[in-house]
Amino acid sequence: MIDSGQFHPTGGTSGAASSTDSAHPSGASVAGSGHIADIAQSTLFDLGQIDVRWDAELATLWAFMTPIERPNSNMGLIRDTMAWQQESRRVFAGKSGLLKFMVLGSRFPGVFNLGGDLEMFAECIQRRDREALLKYGVACCEIVDRIWHCNDMNIINIGLAQGDALGGGLEALMCFDVIIAERQTRFGLPEVLFGLFPGMGAYSILQRRIGPVLARQMIADGRIYTADEMCEMGIVTQVVDTGDGEAATARWIKDHMPHHSGYVGINRAGRRVNPMTLTELTDIVEMWTETALSLSDRDLRMMRRLAAAQTRLR
């Protein structure tokens, strides 16, 4: 793990601040004491299900999901993800050049994220709780929208997949500008197996990444893809050896640091040519909610079996 300037709000910060200033690539402090204090005192480093580290040398904020129970998008992880996005913007926005890259990975062995909270979905469907399903879906769409738009900052978003990314986990991962995947990682959108479809960004993102025909095929097939297959389709940027994910990400950042502003401009131009709005995402999640409420008992049994399989990974 790259950790040239780790901050914790409950610990001493004077030593960390000195290390952070001297570790900056320019060899000089661009943050200033006020900026250092902002970072050191931020709640970014006190999130329940996301471990965040500040790396001044690489101008990178590293974040790793640390799910408490199943490695899926439970409401606690959703809240922490929103806090990570909002607080990173509060701390770093307007501080030109201080933050250039944001990385999201996972500390759960063999898993990036397995997607939606299927047990919660099944319970909501059984009690006909449309409001709870829709609230969950809209929250996920807001996260997807912020990742897609790089948190409204001049940064490059990097998704680091050191384990499986399925369902909503893949939806979120595909929003990143760059995806680095370890070779053993599997990817897929299995929702069709229990009568649903991935409703929190998959169609919108995939049709922009690989075109509408392949997007529909990938969603309708519900099959599992290898990292190499995802790279051939142009979804994954780079496939690296198992165990090399973090080091490879650091190398990618170092290689692209000298031309950071150009890459940011290219990504922004791409989003302008193929804009994706939060309204589009939430319109689709409304359709997803109605589809979920129409699932059969057989579909719910399959959903619960998959949820049980997630639980066994603990």
Short mmCIF file of C-alpha atoms in Angstrom, two decimals:
data_model
loop_
_atom_site.label_atom_id
_atom_site.label_comp_id
_atom_site.label_asym_id
_atom_site.label_seq_id
_atom_site.Cartn_x
_atom_site.Cartn_y
_atom_site.Cartn_z
CA MET A 1 0.00 0.00 0.00
CA ILE A 2 1.31 3.43 -0.89
CA ASP A 3 1.26 5.44 2.31
CA SER A 4 3.65 8.37 2.17
CA GLY A 5 1.38 10.63 4.15
CA GLN A 6 -1.28 8.82 6.16
CA PHE A 7 -3.53 11.04 8.22
CA HIS A 8 -5.81 10.13 11.08
CA PRO A 9 -7.78 12.86 12.82
CA THR A 10 -7.26 11.28 16.22
CA GLY A 11 -3.48 10.98 15.92
CA GLY A 12 -0.63 13.47 15.87
CA THR A 13 -0.35 15.36 12.62
CA SER A 14 2.77 17.45 12.84
CA GLY A 15 5.04 14.65 11.64
CA ALA A 16 2.61 13.63 8.91
CA ALA A 17 2.36 17.20 7.67
CA SER A 18 6.09 17.51 7.37
CA SER A 19 6.28 14.20 5.51
CA THR A 20 3.50 15.23 3.16
CA ASP A 21 5.12 18.52 2.20
CA SER A 22 8.50 16.98 1.50
CA ALA A 23 6.99 14.06 -0.42
CA HIS A 24 5.26 16.21 -3.01
CA PRO A 25 6.67 15.64 -6.54
CA SER A 26 7.59 19.29 -6.92
CA GLY A 27 9.80 19.14 -3.85
CA ALA A 28 7.91 22.05 -2.34
CA SER A 29 4.79 22.50 -0.29
CA VAL A 30 1.81 23.38 -2.47
CA ALA A 31 -0.66 22.71 0.30
CA GLY A 32 0.47 25.15 2.95
CA SER A 33 -0.16 24.64 6.63
CA GLY A 34 -3.86 25.44 6.30
CA HIS A 35 -4.38 22.82 3.62
CA ILE A 36 -2.41 20.26 5.59
CA ALA A 37 -4.65 20.89 8.57
CA ASP A 38 -7.76 20.46 6.42
CA ILE A 39 -6.55 17.06 5.26
CA ALA A 40 -5.36 15.90 8.67
CA GLN A 41 -8.60 16.82 10.41
CA SER A 42 -10.93 15.50 7.72
CA THR A 43 -13.51 12.81 8.49
CA LEU A 44 -12.26 11.05 5.34
CA PHE A 45 -9.98 9.01 7.57
CA ASP A 46 -12.71 7.91 9.95
CA LEU A 47 -15.23 6.13 7.69
CA GLY A 48 -16.69 2.84 8.88
CA GLN A 49 -16.51 0.79 5.67
CA ILE A 50 -13.93 2.66 3.59
CA ASP A 51 -10.24 2.90 4.46
CA VAL A 52 -8.79 6.11 3.01
CA ARG A 53 -5.11 7.04 2.64
CA TRP A 54 -3.60 10.27 1.33
CA ASP A 55 -0.48 9.86 -0.82
CA ALA A 56 1.09 13.28 -1.36
CA GLU A 57 3.92 11.96 -3.54
CA LEU A 58 1.44 10.67 -6.11
CA ALA A 59 -1.18 13.39 -5.44
CA THR A 60 -3.56 10.47 -4.93
CA LEU A 61 -6.36 9.66 -2.55
CA TRP A 62 -6.52 5.89 -2.13
CA ALA A 63 -9.74 4.34 -0.82
CA PHE A 64 -10.48 0.69 -0.11
CA MET A 65 -13.89 -0.72 0.73
CA THR A 66 -13.93 -2.73 3.97
CA PRO A 67 -17.46 -4.18 4.17
CA ILE A 68 -18.51 -5.31 7.63
CA GLU A 69 -20.63 -8.25 6.54
CA ARG A 70 -21.31 -9.28 2.95
CA PRO A 71 -19.04 -7.66 0.33
CA ASN A 72 -21.99 -5.91 -1.29
CA SER A 73 -23.46 -2.43 -1.38
CA ASN A 74 -25.26 -2.36 1.95
CA MET A 75 -26.72 0.93 3.14
CA GLY A 76 -23.79 1.55 5.47
CA LEU A 77 -21.31 1.26 2.62
CA ILE A 78 -23.50 3.51 0.45
CA ARG A 79 -23.50 6.18 3.16
CA ASP A 80 -19.73 5.92 3.58
CA THR A 81 -19.19 6.12 -0.18
CA MET A 82 -21.26 9.29 -0.34
CA ALA A 83 -19.28 10.72 2.58
CA TRP A 84 -16.00 9.81 0.83
CA GLN A 85 -17.12 11.64 -2.31
CA GLN A 86 -18.53 14.70 -0.55
CA GLU A 87 -15.71 15.13 1.95
CA SER A 88 -12.96 14.66 -0.64
CA ARG A 89 -14.54 17.42 -2.67
CA ARG A 90 -14.79 19.67 0.39
CA VAL A 91 -11.17 19.13 1.34
CA PHE A 92 -9.51 19.19 -2.09
CA ALA A 93 -11.70 21.24 -4.44
CA GLY A 94 -10.12 24.60 -5.20
CA LYS A 95 -6.65 23.48 -4.12
CA SER A 96 -5.13 23.44 -7.59
CA GLY A 97 -2.79 20.54 -8.24
CA LEU A 98 -2.99 19.03 -4.76
CA LEU A 99 -5.24 16.10 -5.71
CA LYS A 100 -4.90 14.58 -9.17
CA PHE A 101 -6.03 10.96 -8.82
CA MET A 102 -8.66 9.11 -6.79
CA VAL A 103 -8.45 5.32 -6.54
CA LEU A 104 -11.13 2.95 -5.26
CA GLY A 105 -10.40 -0.69 -4.46
CA SER A 106 -11.46 -3.28 -1.90
CA ARG A 107 -9.83 -4.99 1.06
CA PHE A 108 -12.27 -7.94 0.97
CA PRO A 109 -10.28 -10.97 -0.24
CA GLY A 110 -11.18 -11.95 -3.78
CA VAL A 111 -14.00 -9.43 -4.15
CA PHE A 112 -14.27 -5.85 -5.38
CA ASN A 113 -18.02 -5.66 -4.83
CA LEU A 114 -20.86 -8.10 -5.46
CA GLY A 115 -23.49 -5.45 -6.07
CA GLY A 116 -26.86 -4.83 -4.53
CA ASP A 117 -28.03 -5.98 -1.11
CA LEU A 118 -30.09 -8.92 -2.38
CA GLU A 119 -31.48 -9.90 1.01
CA MET A 120 -32.73 -6.35 1.51
CA PHE A 121 -34.21 -6.37 -2.01
CA ALA A 122 -36.10 -9.61 -1.33
CA GLU A 123 -37.51 -8.31 1.94
CA CYS A 124 -38.65 -5.04 0.34
CA ILE A 125 -40.29 -6.90 -2.53
CA GLN A 126 -42.13 -9.27 -0.20
CA ARG A 127 -43.58 -6.42 1.85
CA ARG A 128 -44.21 -4.29 -1.29
CA ASP A 129 -41.98 -1.49 -0.04
CA ARG A 130 -41.54 0.50 -3.22
CA GLU A 131 -40.25 3.57 -1.39
CA ALA A 132 -37.31 1.73 0.21
CA LEU A 133 -36.28 0.10 -3.06
CA LEU A 134 -36.44 3.38 -4.94
CA LYS A 135 -34.54 5.24 -2.22
CA TYR A 136 -31.77 2.65 -2.37
CA GLY A 137 -31.62 2.82 -6.16
CA VAL A 138 -31.53 6.61 -6.29
CA ALA A 139 -28.68 6.67 -3.74
CA CYS A 140 -26.69 4.28 -5.94
CA CYS A 141 -27.41 6.45 -8.99
CA GLU A 142 -26.10 9.51 -7.17
CA ILE A 143 -22.85 7.68 -6.43
CA VAL A 144 -22.56 6.53 -10.05
CA ASP A 145 -23.20 10.07 -11.29
CA ARG A 146 -20.47 11.52 -9.06
CA ILE A 147 -17.93 8.90 -10.14
CA TRP A 148 -18.78 9.43 -13.81
CA HIS A 149 -18.29 13.19 -13.44
CA CYS A 150 -15.09 12.78 -11.38
CA ASN A 151 -16.70 14.37 -8.35
CA ASP A 152 -16.75 17.67 -10.28
CA MET A 153 -12.99 18.00 -9.85
CA ASN A 154 -10.01 17.99 -12.20
CA ILE A 155 -9.00 14.47 -11.29
CA ILE A 156 -8.67 11.05 -12.91
CA ASN A 157 -10.80 8.36 -11.27
CA ILE A 158 -9.20 4.90 -11.12
CA GLY A 159 -11.05 1.70 -10.25
CA LEU A 160 -8.80 -1.06 -8.91
CA ALA A 161 -10.38 -4.54 -9.19
CA GLN A 162 -8.38 -7.11 -7.23
CA GLY A 163 -11.41 -9.37 -7.00
CA ASP A 164 -14.81 -10.05 -8.51
CA ALA A 165 -17.05 -7.18 -9.61
CA LEU A 166 -20.62 -8.33 -10.18
CA GLY A 167 -23.98 -6.62 -10.61
CA GLY A 168 -23.99 -3.19 -9.02
CA GLY A 169 -20.32 -3.58 -8.18
CA LEU A 170 -19.54 -3.70 -11.89
CA GLU A 171 -21.96 -0.83 -12.59
CA ALA A 172 -19.99 1.41 -10.22
CA LEU A 173 -16.61 0.19 -11.44
CA MET A 174 -17.41 0.93 -15.09
CA CYS A 175 -17.89 4.63 -14.26
CA PHE A 176 -14.19 5.14 -13.60
CA ASP A 177 -11.94 6.77 -16.19
CA VAL A 178 -9.41 3.97 -15.77
CA ILE A 179 -9.95 0.38 -14.61
CA ILE A 180 -6.98 -1.74 -13.58
CA ALA A 181 -7.85 -5.39 -12.95
CA GLU A 182 -5.89 -8.30 -11.62
CA ARG A 183 -6.01 -11.29 -13.94
CA GLN A 184 -8.09 -13.55 -11.70
CA THR A 185 -10.95 -11.04 -11.45
CA ARG A 186 -14.36 -12.00 -12.82
CA PHE A 187 -16.98 -9.57 -14.06
CA GLY A 188 -20.68 -9.94 -14.77
CA LEU A 189 -24.23 -8.65 -14.61
CA PRO A 190 -26.22 -11.67 -13.38
CA GLU A 191 -29.50 -9.89 -12.54
CA VAL A 192 -31.38 -11.48 -15.45
CA LEU A 193 -30.95 -14.86 -13.70
CA PHE A 194 -33.57 -13.79 -11.14
CA GLY A 195 -35.78 -11.77 -13.45
CA LEU A 196 -34.23 -8.34 -12.93
CA PHE A 197 -31.86 -6.12 -14.88
CA PRO A 198 -28.98 -3.95 -13.62
CA GLY A 199 -30.85 -0.68 -13.16
CA MET A 200 -28.31 1.66 -11.61
CA GLY A 201 -26.19 2.70 -14.56
CA ALA A 202 -25.16 -0.44 -16.47
CA TYR A 203 -27.13 0.22 -19.66
CA SER A 204 -26.23 3.91 -19.70
CA ILE A 205 -22.54 3.27 -19.17
CA LEU A 206 -22.15 0.24 -21.41
CA GLN A 207 -23.86 1.77 -24.44
CA ARG A 208 -21.39 4.67 -24.15
CA ARG A 209 -18.44 2.32 -23.69
CA ILE A 210 -19.14 -0.46 -26.19
CA GLY A 211 -22.30 0.53 -28.09
CA PRO A 212 -25.98 -0.38 -27.63
CA VAL A 213 -25.89 -3.82 -29.30
CA LEU A 214 -23.06 -5.23 -27.18
CA ALA A 215 -24.45 -3.46 -24.11
CA ARG A 216 -27.80 -5.21 -24.45
CA GLN A 217 -26.10 -8.53 -25.14
CA MET A 218 -23.91 -8.29 -22.07
CA ILE A 219 -26.86 -7.43 -19.84
CA ALA A 220 -29.23 -10.03 -21.32
CA ASP A 221 -26.73 -12.91 -21.29
CA GLY A 222 -25.95 -12.64 -17.58
CA ARG A 223 -22.63 -14.41 -18.20
CA ILE A 224 -19.32 -14.05 -16.39
CA TYR A 225 -16.37 -12.42 -18.17
CA THR A 226 -12.67 -12.65 -17.50
CA ALA A 227 -10.44 -9.64 -17.01
CA ASP A 228 -8.82 -10.27 -20.38
CA GLU A 229 -12.22 -10.38 -22.11
CA MET A 230 -13.22 -7.10 -20.48
CA CYS A 231 -9.95 -5.55 -21.62
CA GLU A 232 -10.54 -6.73 -25.21
CA MET A 233 -13.97 -5.05 -25.13
CA GLY A 234 -12.36 -1.81 -23.99
CA ILE A 235 -13.99 -1.72 -20.56
CA VAL A 236 -10.91 -2.63 -18.52
CA THR A 237 -7.87 -0.45 -19.20
CA GLN A 238 -5.10 -2.77 -18.04
CA VAL A 239 -4.86 -6.37 -16.81
CA VAL A 240 -2.04 -7.13 -14.37
CA ASP A 241 -0.80 -10.18 -12.54
CA THR A 242 -2.55 -11.37 -9.41
CA GLY A 243 -1.24 -9.45 -6.41
CA ASP A 244 0.24 -6.64 -8.51
CA GLY A 245 -2.83 -4.39 -8.56
CA GLU A 246 -1.74 -1.64 -6.18
CA ALA A 247 1.81 -1.47 -7.48
CA ALA A 248 0.56 -1.43 -11.08
CA THR A 249 -1.84 1.39 -10.23
CA ALA A 250 0.98 3.41 -8.70
CA ARG A 251 3.06 2.82 -11.83
CA TRP A 252 0.16 3.93 -14.05
CA ILE A 253 -0.20 7.11 -12.00
CA LYS A 254 3.53 7.88 -12.21
CA ASP A 255 3.53 7.30 -15.96
CA HIS A 256 0.55 9.60 -16.54
CA MET A 257 1.35 12.28 -13.96
CA PRO A 258 3.39 14.49 -16.37
CA HIS A 259 0.42 14.87 -18.73
CA HIS A 260 -2.37 14.82 -16.15
CA SER A 261 -4.14 17.94 -17.41
CA GLY A 262 -4.30 16.58 -20.95
CA TYR A 263 -5.87 13.31 -19.81
CA VAL A 264 -8.38 15.21 -17.67
CA GLY A 265 -9.30 17.28 -20.72
CA ILE A 266 -9.74 14.18 -22.89
CA ASN A 267 -12.03 12.60 -20.31
CA ARG A 268 -14.08 15.77 -19.94
CA ALA A 269 -14.45 16.03 -23.72
CA GLY A 270 -15.67 12.44 -23.83
CA ARG A 271 -18.33 13.16 -21.23
CA ARG A 272 -19.42 16.21 -23.21
CA VAL A 273 -19.76 14.21 -26.43
CA ASN A 274 -21.66 11.40 -24.65
CA PRO A 275 -23.33 13.13 -21.70
CA MET A 276 -24.95 11.04 -18.99
CA THR A 277 -27.27 12.78 -16.56
CA LEU A 278 -28.58 11.90 -13.13
CA THR A 279 -32.09 12.28 -14.55
CA GLU A 280 -31.40 9.50 -17.06
CA LEU A 281 -30.10 7.25 -14.29
CA THR A 282 -33.02 7.86 -11.93
CA ASP A 283 -35.58 7.39 -14.71
CA ILE A 284 -34.12 3.93 -15.31
CA VAL A 285 -34.03 3.10 -11.60
CA GLU A 286 -37.78 3.84 -11.52
CA MET A 287 -38.18 1.13 -14.19
CA TRP A 288 -35.92 -1.16 -12.15
CA THR A 289 -38.10 -0.67 -9.08
CA GLU A 290 -41.29 -1.56 -10.93
CA THR A 291 -39.60 -4.64 -12.41
CA ALA A 292 -38.40 -5.72 -8.97
CA LEU A 293 -41.90 -5.50 -7.55
CA SER A 294 -43.16 -7.81 -10.29
CA LEU A 295 -40.74 -10.67 -9.52
CA SER A 296 -42.16 -14.12 -8.91
CA ASP A 297 -41.66 -16.28 -5.82
CA ARG A 298 -39.23 -18.39 -7.82
CA ASP A 299 -37.18 -15.28 -8.65
CA LEU A 300 -37.12 -14.31 -4.97
CA ARG A 301 -35.89 -17.76 -3.98
CA MET A 302 -33.04 -17.45 -6.46
CA MET A 303 -32.24 -13.98 -5.13
CA ARG A 304 -32.09 -15.29 -1.56
CA ARG A 305 -29.83 -18.18 -2.60
CA LEU A 306 -27.39 -15.73 -4.13
CA ALA A 307 -27.57 -13.58 -0.99
CA ALA A 308 -26.76 -16.67 1.10
CA ALA A 309 -23.76 -17.36 -1.14
CA GLN A 310 -22.54 -13.81 -0.48
CA THR A 311 -22.90 -14.38 3.27
CA ARG A 312 -20.77 -17.51 3.13
CA LEU A 313 -17.86 -15.44 1.82
CA ARG A 314 -17.44 -13.77 5.23
#
